[in-house]
Tab-separated table of N, CA, C and O in Angstrom:
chain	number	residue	atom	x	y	z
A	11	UNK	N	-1.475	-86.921	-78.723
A	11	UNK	CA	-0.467	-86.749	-77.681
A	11	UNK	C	-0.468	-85.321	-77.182
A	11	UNK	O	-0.590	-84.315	-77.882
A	12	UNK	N	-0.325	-85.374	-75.961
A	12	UNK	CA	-0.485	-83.628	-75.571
A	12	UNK	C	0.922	-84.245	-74.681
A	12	UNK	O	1.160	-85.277	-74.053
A	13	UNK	N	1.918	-82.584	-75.127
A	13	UNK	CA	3.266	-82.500	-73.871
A	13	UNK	C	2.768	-81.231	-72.994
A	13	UNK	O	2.092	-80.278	-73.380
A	14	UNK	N	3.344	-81.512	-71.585
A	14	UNK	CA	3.016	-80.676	-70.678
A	14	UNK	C	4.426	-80.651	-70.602
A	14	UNK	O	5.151	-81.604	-70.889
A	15	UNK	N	4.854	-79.378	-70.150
A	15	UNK	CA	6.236	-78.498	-70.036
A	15	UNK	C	6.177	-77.641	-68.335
A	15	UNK	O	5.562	-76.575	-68.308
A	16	UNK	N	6.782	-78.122	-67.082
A	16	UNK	CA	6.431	-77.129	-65.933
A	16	UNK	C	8.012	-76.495	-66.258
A	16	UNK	O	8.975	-76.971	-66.860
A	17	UNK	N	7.838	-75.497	-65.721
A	17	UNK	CA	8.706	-74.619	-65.570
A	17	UNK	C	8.392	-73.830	-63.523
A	17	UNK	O	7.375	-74.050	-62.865
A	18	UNK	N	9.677	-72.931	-63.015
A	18	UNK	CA	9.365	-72.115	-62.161
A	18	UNK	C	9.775	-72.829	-60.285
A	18	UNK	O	9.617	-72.306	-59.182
A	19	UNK	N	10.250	-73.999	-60.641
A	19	UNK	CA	10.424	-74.470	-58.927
A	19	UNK	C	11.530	-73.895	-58.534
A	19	UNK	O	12.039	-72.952	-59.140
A	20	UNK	N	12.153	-74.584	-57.138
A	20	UNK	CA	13.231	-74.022	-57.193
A	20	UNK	C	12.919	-73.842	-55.269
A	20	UNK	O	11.855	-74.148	-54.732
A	21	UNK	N	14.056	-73.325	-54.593
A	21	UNK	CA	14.580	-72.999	-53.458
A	21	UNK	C	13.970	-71.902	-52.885
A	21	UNK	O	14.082	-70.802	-53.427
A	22	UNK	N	13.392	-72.032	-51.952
A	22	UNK	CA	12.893	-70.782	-51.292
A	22	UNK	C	12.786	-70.726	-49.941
A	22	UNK	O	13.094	-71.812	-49.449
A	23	UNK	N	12.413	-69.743	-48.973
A	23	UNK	CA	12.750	-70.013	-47.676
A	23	UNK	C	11.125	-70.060	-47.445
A	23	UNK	O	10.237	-69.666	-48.201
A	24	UNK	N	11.005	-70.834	-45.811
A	24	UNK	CA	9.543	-70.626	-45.870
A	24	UNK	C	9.117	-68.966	-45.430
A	24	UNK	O	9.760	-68.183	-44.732
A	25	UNK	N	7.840	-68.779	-46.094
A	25	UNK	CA	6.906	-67.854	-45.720
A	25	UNK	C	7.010	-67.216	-47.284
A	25	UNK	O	6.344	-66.219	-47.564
A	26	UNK	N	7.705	-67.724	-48.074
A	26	UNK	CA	7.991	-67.270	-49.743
A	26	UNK	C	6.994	-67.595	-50.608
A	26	UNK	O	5.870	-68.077	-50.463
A	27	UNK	N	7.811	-67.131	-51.790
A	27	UNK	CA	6.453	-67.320	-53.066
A	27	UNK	C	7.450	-68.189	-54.126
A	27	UNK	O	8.635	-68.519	-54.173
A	28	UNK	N	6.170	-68.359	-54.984
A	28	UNK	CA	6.653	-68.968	-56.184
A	28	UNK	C	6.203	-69.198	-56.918
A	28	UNK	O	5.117	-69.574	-56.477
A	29	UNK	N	6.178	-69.325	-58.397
A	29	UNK	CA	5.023	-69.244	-59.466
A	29	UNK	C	5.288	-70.104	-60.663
A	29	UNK	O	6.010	-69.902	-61.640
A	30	UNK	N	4.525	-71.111	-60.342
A	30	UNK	CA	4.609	-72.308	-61.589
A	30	UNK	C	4.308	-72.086	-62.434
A	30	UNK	O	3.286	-71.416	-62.576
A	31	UNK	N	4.965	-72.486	-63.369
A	31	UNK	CA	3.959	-72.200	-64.959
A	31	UNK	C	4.249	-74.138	-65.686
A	31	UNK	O	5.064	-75.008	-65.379
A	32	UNK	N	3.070	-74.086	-66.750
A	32	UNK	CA	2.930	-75.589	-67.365
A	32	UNK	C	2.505	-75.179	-68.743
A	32	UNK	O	1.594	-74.351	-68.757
A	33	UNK	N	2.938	-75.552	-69.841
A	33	UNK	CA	2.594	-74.934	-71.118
A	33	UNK	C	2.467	-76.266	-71.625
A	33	UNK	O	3.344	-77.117	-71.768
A	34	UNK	N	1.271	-76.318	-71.869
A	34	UNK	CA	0.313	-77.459	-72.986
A	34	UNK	C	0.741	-77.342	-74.241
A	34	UNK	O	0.534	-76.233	-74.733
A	35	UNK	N	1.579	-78.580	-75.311
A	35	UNK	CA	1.290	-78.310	-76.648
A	35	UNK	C	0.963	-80.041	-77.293
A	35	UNK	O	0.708	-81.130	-76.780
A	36	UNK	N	1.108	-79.624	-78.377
A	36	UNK	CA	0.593	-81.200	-79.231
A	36	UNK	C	-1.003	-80.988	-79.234
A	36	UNK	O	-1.570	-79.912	-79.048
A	37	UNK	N	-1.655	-82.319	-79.501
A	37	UNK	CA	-3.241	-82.521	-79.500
A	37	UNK	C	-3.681	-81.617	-78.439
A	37	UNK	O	-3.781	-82.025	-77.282
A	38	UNK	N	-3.914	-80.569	-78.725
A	38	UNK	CA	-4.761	-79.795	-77.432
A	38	UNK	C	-6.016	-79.063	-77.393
A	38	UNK	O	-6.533	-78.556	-76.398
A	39	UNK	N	-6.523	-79.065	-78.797
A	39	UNK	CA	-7.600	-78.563	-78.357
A	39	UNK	C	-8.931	-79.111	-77.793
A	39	UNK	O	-9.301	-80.284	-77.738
A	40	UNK	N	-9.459	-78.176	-77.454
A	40	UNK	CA	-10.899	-78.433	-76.389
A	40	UNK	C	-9.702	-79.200	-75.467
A	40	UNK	O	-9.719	-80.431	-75.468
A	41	UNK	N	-9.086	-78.783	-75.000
A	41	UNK	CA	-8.607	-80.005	-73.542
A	41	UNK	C	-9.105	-79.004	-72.220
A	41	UNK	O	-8.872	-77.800	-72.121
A	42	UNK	N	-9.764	-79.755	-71.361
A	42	UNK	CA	-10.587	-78.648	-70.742
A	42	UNK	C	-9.723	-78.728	-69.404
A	42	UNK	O	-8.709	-78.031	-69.452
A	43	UNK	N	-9.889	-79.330	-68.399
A	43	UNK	CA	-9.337	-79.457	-66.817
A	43	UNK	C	-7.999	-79.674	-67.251
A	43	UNK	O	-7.685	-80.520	-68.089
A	44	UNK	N	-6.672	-78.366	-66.274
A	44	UNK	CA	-5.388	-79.106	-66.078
A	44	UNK	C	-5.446	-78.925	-64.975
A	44	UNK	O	-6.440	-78.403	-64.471
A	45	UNK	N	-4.472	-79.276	-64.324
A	45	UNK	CA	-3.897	-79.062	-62.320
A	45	UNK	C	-2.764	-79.466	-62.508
A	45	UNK	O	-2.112	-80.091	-63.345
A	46	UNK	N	-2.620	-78.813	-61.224
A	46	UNK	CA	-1.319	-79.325	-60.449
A	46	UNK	C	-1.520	-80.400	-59.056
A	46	UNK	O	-2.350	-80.263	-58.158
A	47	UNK	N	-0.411	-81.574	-59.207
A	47	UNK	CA	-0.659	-82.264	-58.201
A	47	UNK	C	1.097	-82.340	-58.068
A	47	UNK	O	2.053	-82.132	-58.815
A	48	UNK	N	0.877	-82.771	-56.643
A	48	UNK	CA	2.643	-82.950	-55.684
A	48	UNK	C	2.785	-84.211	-55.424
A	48	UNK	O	1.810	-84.959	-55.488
A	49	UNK	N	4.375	-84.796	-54.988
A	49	UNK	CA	4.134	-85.615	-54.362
A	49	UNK	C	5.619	-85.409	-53.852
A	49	UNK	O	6.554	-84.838	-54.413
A	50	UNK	N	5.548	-86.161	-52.390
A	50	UNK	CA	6.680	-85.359	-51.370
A	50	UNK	C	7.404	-87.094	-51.462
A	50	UNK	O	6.703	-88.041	-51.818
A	51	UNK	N	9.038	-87.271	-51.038
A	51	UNK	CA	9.024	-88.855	-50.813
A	51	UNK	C	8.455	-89.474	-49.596
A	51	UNK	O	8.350	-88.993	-48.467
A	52	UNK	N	8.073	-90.748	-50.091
A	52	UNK	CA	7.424	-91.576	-49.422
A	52	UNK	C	6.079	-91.027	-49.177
A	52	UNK	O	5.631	-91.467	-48.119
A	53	UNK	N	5.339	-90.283	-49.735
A	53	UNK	CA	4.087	-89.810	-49.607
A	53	UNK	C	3.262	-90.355	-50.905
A	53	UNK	O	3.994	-90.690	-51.836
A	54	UNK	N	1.926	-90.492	-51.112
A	54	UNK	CA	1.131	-90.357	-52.075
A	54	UNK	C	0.871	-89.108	-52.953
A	54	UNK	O	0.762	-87.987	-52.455
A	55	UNK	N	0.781	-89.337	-54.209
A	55	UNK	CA	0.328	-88.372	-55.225
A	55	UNK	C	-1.111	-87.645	-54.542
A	55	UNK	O	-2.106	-88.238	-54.126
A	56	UNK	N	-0.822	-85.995	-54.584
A	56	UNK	CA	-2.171	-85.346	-53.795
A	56	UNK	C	-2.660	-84.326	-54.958
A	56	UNK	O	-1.972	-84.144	-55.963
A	57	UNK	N	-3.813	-83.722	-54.759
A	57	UNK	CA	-4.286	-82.814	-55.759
A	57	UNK	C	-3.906	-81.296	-54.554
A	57	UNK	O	-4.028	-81.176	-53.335
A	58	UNK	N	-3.291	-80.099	-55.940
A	58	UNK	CA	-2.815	-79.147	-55.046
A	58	UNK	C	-3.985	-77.826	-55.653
A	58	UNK	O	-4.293	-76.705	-55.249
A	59	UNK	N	-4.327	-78.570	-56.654
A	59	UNK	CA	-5.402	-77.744	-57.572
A	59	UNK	C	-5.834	-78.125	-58.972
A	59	UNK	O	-5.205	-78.714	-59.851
A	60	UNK	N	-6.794	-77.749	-58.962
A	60	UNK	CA	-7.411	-77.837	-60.602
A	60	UNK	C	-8.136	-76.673	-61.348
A	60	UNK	O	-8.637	-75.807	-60.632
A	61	UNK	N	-8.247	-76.555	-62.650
A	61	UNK	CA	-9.119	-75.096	-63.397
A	61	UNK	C	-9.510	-75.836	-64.796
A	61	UNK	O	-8.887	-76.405	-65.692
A	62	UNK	N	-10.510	-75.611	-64.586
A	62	UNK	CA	-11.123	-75.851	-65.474
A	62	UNK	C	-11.060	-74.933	-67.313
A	62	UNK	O	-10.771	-73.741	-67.212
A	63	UNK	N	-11.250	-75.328	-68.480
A	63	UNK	CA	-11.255	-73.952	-69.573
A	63	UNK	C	-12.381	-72.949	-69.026
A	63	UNK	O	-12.036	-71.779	-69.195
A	64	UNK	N	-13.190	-73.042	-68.633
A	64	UNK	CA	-14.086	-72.065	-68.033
A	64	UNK	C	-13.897	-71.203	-67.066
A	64	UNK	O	-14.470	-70.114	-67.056
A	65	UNK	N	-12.700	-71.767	-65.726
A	65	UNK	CA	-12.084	-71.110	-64.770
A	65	UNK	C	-12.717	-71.617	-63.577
A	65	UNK	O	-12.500	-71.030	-62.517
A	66	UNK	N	-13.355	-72.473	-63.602
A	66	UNK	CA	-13.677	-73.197	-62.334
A	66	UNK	C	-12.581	-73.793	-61.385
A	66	UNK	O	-11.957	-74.711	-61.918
A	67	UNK	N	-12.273	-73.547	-60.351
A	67	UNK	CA	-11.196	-73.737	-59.509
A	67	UNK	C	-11.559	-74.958	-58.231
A	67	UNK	O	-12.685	-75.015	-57.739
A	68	UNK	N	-10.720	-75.653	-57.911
A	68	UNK	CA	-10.687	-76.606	-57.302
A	68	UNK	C	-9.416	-76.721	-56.389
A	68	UNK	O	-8.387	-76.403	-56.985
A	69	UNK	N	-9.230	-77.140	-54.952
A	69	UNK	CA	-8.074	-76.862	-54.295
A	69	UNK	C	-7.985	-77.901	-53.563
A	69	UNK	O	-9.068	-78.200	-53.060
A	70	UNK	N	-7.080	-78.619	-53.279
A	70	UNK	CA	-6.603	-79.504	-52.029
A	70	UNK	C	-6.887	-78.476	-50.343
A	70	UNK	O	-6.750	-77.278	-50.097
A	71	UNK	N	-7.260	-79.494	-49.606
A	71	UNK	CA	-7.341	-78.895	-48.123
A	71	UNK	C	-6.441	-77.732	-47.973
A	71	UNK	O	-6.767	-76.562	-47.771
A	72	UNK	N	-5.147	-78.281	-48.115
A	72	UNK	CA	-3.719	-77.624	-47.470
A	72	UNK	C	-3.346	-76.863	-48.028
A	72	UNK	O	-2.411	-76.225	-47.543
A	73	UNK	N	-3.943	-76.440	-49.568
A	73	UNK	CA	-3.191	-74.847	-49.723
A	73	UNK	C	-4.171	-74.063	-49.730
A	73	UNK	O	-3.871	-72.871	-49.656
A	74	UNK	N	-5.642	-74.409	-49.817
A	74	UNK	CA	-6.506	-73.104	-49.905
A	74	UNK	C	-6.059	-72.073	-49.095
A	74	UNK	O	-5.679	-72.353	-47.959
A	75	UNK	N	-6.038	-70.653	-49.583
A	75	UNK	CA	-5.735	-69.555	-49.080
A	75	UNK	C	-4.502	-68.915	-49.104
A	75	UNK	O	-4.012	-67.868	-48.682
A	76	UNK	N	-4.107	-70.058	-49.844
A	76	UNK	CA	-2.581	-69.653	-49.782
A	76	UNK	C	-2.040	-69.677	-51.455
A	76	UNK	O	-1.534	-68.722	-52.045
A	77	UNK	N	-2.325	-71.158	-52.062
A	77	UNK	CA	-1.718	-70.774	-53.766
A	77	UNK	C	-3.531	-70.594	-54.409
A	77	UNK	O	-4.689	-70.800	-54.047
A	78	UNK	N	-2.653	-70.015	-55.698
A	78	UNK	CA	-3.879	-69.252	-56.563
A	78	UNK	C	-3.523	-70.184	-58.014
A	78	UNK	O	-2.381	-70.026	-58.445
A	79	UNK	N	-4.355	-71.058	-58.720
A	79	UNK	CA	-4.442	-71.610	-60.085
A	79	UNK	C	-5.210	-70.447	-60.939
A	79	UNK	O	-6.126	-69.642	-60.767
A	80	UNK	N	-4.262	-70.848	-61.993
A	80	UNK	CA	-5.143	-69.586	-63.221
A	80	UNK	C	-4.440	-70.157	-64.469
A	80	UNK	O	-3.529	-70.984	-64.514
A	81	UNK	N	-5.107	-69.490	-65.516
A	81	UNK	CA	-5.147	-69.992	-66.978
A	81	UNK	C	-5.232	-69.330	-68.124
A	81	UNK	O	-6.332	-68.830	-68.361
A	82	UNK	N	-4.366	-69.182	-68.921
A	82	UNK	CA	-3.997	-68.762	-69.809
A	82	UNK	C	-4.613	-69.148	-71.528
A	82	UNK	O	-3.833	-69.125	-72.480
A	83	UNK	N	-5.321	-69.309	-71.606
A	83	UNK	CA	-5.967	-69.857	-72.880
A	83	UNK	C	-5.400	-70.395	-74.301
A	83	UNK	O	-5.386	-71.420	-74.983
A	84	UNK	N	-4.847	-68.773	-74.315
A	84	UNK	CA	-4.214	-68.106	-75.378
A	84	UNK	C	-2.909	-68.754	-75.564
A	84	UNK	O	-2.322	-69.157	-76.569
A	85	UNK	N	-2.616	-68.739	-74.298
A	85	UNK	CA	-1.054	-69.290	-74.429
A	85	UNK	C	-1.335	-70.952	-73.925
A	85	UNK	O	-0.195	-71.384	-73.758
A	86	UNK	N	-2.022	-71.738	-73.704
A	86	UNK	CA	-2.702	-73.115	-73.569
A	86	UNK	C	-1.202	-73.404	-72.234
A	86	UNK	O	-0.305	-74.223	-72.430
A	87	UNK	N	-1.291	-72.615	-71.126
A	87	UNK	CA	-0.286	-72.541	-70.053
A	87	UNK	C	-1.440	-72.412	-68.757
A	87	UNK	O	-2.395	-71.639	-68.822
A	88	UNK	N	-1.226	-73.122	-67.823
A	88	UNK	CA	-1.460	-73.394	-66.059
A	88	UNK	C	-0.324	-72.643	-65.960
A	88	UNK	O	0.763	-72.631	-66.538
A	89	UNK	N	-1.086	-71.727	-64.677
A	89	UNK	CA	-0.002	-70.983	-63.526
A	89	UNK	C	-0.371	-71.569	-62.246
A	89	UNK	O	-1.542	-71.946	-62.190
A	90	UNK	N	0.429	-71.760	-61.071
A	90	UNK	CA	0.112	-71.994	-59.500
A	90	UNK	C	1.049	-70.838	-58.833
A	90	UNK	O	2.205	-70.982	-58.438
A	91	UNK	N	0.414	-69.890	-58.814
A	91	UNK	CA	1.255	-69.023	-57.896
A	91	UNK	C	1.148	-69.532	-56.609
A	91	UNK	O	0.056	-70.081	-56.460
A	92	UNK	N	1.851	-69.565	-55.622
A	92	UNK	CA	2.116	-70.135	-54.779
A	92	UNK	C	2.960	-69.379	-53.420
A	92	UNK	O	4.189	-69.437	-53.396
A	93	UNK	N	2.168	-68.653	-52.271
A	93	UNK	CA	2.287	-67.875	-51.277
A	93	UNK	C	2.385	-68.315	-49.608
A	93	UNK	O	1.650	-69.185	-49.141
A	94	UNK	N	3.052	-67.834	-49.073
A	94	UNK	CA	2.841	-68.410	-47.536
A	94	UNK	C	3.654	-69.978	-47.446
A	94	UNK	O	3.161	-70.873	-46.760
A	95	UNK	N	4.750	-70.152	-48.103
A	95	UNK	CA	5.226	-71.540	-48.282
A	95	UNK	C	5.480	-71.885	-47.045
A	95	UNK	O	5.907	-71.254	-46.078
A	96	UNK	N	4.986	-73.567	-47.291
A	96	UNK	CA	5.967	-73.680	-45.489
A	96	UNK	C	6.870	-75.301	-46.308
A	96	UNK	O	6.909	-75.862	-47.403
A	97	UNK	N	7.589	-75.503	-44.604
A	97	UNK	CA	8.413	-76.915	-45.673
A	97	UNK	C	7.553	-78.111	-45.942
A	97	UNK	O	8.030	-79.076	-46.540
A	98	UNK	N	6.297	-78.098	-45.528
A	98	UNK	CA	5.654	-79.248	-45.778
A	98	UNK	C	5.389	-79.007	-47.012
A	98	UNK	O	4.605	-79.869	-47.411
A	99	UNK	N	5.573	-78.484	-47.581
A	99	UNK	CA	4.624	-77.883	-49.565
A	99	UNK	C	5.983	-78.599	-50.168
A	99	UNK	O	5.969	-78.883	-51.365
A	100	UNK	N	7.045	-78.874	-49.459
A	100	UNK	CA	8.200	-79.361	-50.411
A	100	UNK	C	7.918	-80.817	-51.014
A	100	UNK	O	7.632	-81.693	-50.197
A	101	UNK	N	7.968	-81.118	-52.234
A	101	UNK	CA	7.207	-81.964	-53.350
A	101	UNK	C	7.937	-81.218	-54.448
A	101	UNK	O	8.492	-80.128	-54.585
A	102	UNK	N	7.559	-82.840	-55.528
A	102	UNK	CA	7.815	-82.692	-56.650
A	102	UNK	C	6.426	-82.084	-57.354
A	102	UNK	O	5.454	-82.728	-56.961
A	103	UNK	N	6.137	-81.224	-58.109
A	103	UNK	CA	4.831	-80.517	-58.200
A	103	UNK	C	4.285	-81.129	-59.747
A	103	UNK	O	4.790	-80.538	-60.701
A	104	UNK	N	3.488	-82.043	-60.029
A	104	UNK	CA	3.612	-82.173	-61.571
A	104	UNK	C	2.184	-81.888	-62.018
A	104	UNK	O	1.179	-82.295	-61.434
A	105	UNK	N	2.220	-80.847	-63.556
A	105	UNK	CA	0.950	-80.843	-64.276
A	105	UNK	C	0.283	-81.778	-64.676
A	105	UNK	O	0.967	-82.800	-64.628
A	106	UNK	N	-0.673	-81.955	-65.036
A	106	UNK	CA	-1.313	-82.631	-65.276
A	106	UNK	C	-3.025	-82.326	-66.120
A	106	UNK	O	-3.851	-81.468	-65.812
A	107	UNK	N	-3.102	-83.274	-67.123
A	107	UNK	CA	-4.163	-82.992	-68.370
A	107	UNK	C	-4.846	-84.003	-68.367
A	107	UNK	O	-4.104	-84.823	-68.907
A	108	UNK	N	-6.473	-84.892	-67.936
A	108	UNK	CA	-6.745	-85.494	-68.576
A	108	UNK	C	-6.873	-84.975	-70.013
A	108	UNK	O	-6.485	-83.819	-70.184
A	109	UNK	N	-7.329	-85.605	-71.020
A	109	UNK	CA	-7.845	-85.075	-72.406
A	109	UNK	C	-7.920	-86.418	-73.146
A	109	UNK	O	-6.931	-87.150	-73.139
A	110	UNK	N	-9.209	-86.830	-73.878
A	110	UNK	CA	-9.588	-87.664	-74.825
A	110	UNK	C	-9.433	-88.928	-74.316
A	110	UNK	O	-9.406	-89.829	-75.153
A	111	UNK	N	-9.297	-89.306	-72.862
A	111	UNK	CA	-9.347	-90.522	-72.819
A	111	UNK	C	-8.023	-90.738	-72.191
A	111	UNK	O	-7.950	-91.818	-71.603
A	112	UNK	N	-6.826	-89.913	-72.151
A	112	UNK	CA	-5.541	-90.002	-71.241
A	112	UNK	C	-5.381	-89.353	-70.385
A	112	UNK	O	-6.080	-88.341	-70.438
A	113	UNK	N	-4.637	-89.440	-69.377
A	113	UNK	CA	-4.167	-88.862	-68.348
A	113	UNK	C	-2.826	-88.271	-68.347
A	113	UNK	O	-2.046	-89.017	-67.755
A	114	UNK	N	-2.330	-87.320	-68.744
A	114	UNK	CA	-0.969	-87.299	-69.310
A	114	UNK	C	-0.770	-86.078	-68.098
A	114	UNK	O	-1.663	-85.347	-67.670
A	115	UNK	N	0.968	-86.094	-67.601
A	115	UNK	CA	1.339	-85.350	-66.773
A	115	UNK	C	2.818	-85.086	-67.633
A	115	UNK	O	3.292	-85.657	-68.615
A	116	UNK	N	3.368	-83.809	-66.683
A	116	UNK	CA	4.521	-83.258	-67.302
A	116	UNK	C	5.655	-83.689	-66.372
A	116	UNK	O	5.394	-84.398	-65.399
A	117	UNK	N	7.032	-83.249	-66.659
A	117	UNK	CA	8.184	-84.366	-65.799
A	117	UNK	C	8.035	-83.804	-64.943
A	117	UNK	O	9.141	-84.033	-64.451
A	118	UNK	N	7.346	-82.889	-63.908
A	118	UNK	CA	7.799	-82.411	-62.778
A	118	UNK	C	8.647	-81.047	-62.747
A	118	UNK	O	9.447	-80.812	-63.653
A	119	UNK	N	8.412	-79.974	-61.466
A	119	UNK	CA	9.656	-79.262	-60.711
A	119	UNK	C	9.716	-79.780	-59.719
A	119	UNK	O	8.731	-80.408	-59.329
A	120	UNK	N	10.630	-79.730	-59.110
A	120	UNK	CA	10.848	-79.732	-57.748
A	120	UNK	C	10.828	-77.957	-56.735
A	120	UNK	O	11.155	-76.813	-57.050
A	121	UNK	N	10.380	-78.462	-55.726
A	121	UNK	CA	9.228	-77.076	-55.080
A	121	UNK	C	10.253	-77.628	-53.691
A	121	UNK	O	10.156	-78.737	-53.166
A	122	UNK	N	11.176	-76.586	-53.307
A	122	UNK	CA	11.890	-77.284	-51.583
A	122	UNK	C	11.721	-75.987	-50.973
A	122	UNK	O	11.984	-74.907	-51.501
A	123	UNK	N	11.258	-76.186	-49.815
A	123	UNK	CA	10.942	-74.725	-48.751
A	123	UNK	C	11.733	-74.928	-47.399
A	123	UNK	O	11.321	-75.689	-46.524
A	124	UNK	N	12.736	-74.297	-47.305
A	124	UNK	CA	13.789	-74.685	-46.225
A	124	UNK	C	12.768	-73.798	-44.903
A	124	UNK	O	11.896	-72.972	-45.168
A	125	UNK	N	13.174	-74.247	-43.475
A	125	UNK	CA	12.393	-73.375	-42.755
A	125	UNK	C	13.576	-72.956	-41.929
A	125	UNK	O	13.442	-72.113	-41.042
């Protein structure tokens, strides 16, 4: 069993920042790829990013250039800093781990960007 923990959403105006954090514990080692994926209502689950244990980075269309994924090893924690918000980024933002055969995600923040 691996728990994913997000922390960091919250209210912001657009053109703001914000910086997710997701702290991996339980069965975790070698767990290699986490991300972050959103989902807004009435929309589909989207990929907002991925990193690999190596640091290989992966991004959805709509935020490249704007949020930054990074990784913490040590502390087995995903960050999404997150820059240039607009209100379309407003979503529920949830981590997410395959590892060993599951797909396990964390309960969510909620991410709202008033304009």
């Amino acid at each position: 069993q691996v728990q994913l923990l997000e922390s960091g959403g919250g209210l912001v105006q657009a053109g703001g920042s914000l910086r997710l954090s997701c702290a991996a514990s339980g069965n975790i080692f070698n767990i290699n790829t986490m991300g972050w994926y959103r989902q807004a209502p009435g929309k589909q689950r989207e990929l907002v990013a991925t990193i690999s244990s190596g640091g290989r980075t992966n991004y959805g269309d709509s935020v490249t250039g704007r949020f930054t994924i990074s990784r913490d090893n040590a502390k087995n924690t995903v960050y999404l800093q997150m820059n240039s918000l607009r209100p379309e980024d407003t979503a529920v933002y949830l981590c997410n781990a395959p590892h060993m055969g599951y797909n396990y995600w964390g309960q969510g923040t909620q991410v709202t960007v008033s304009s």
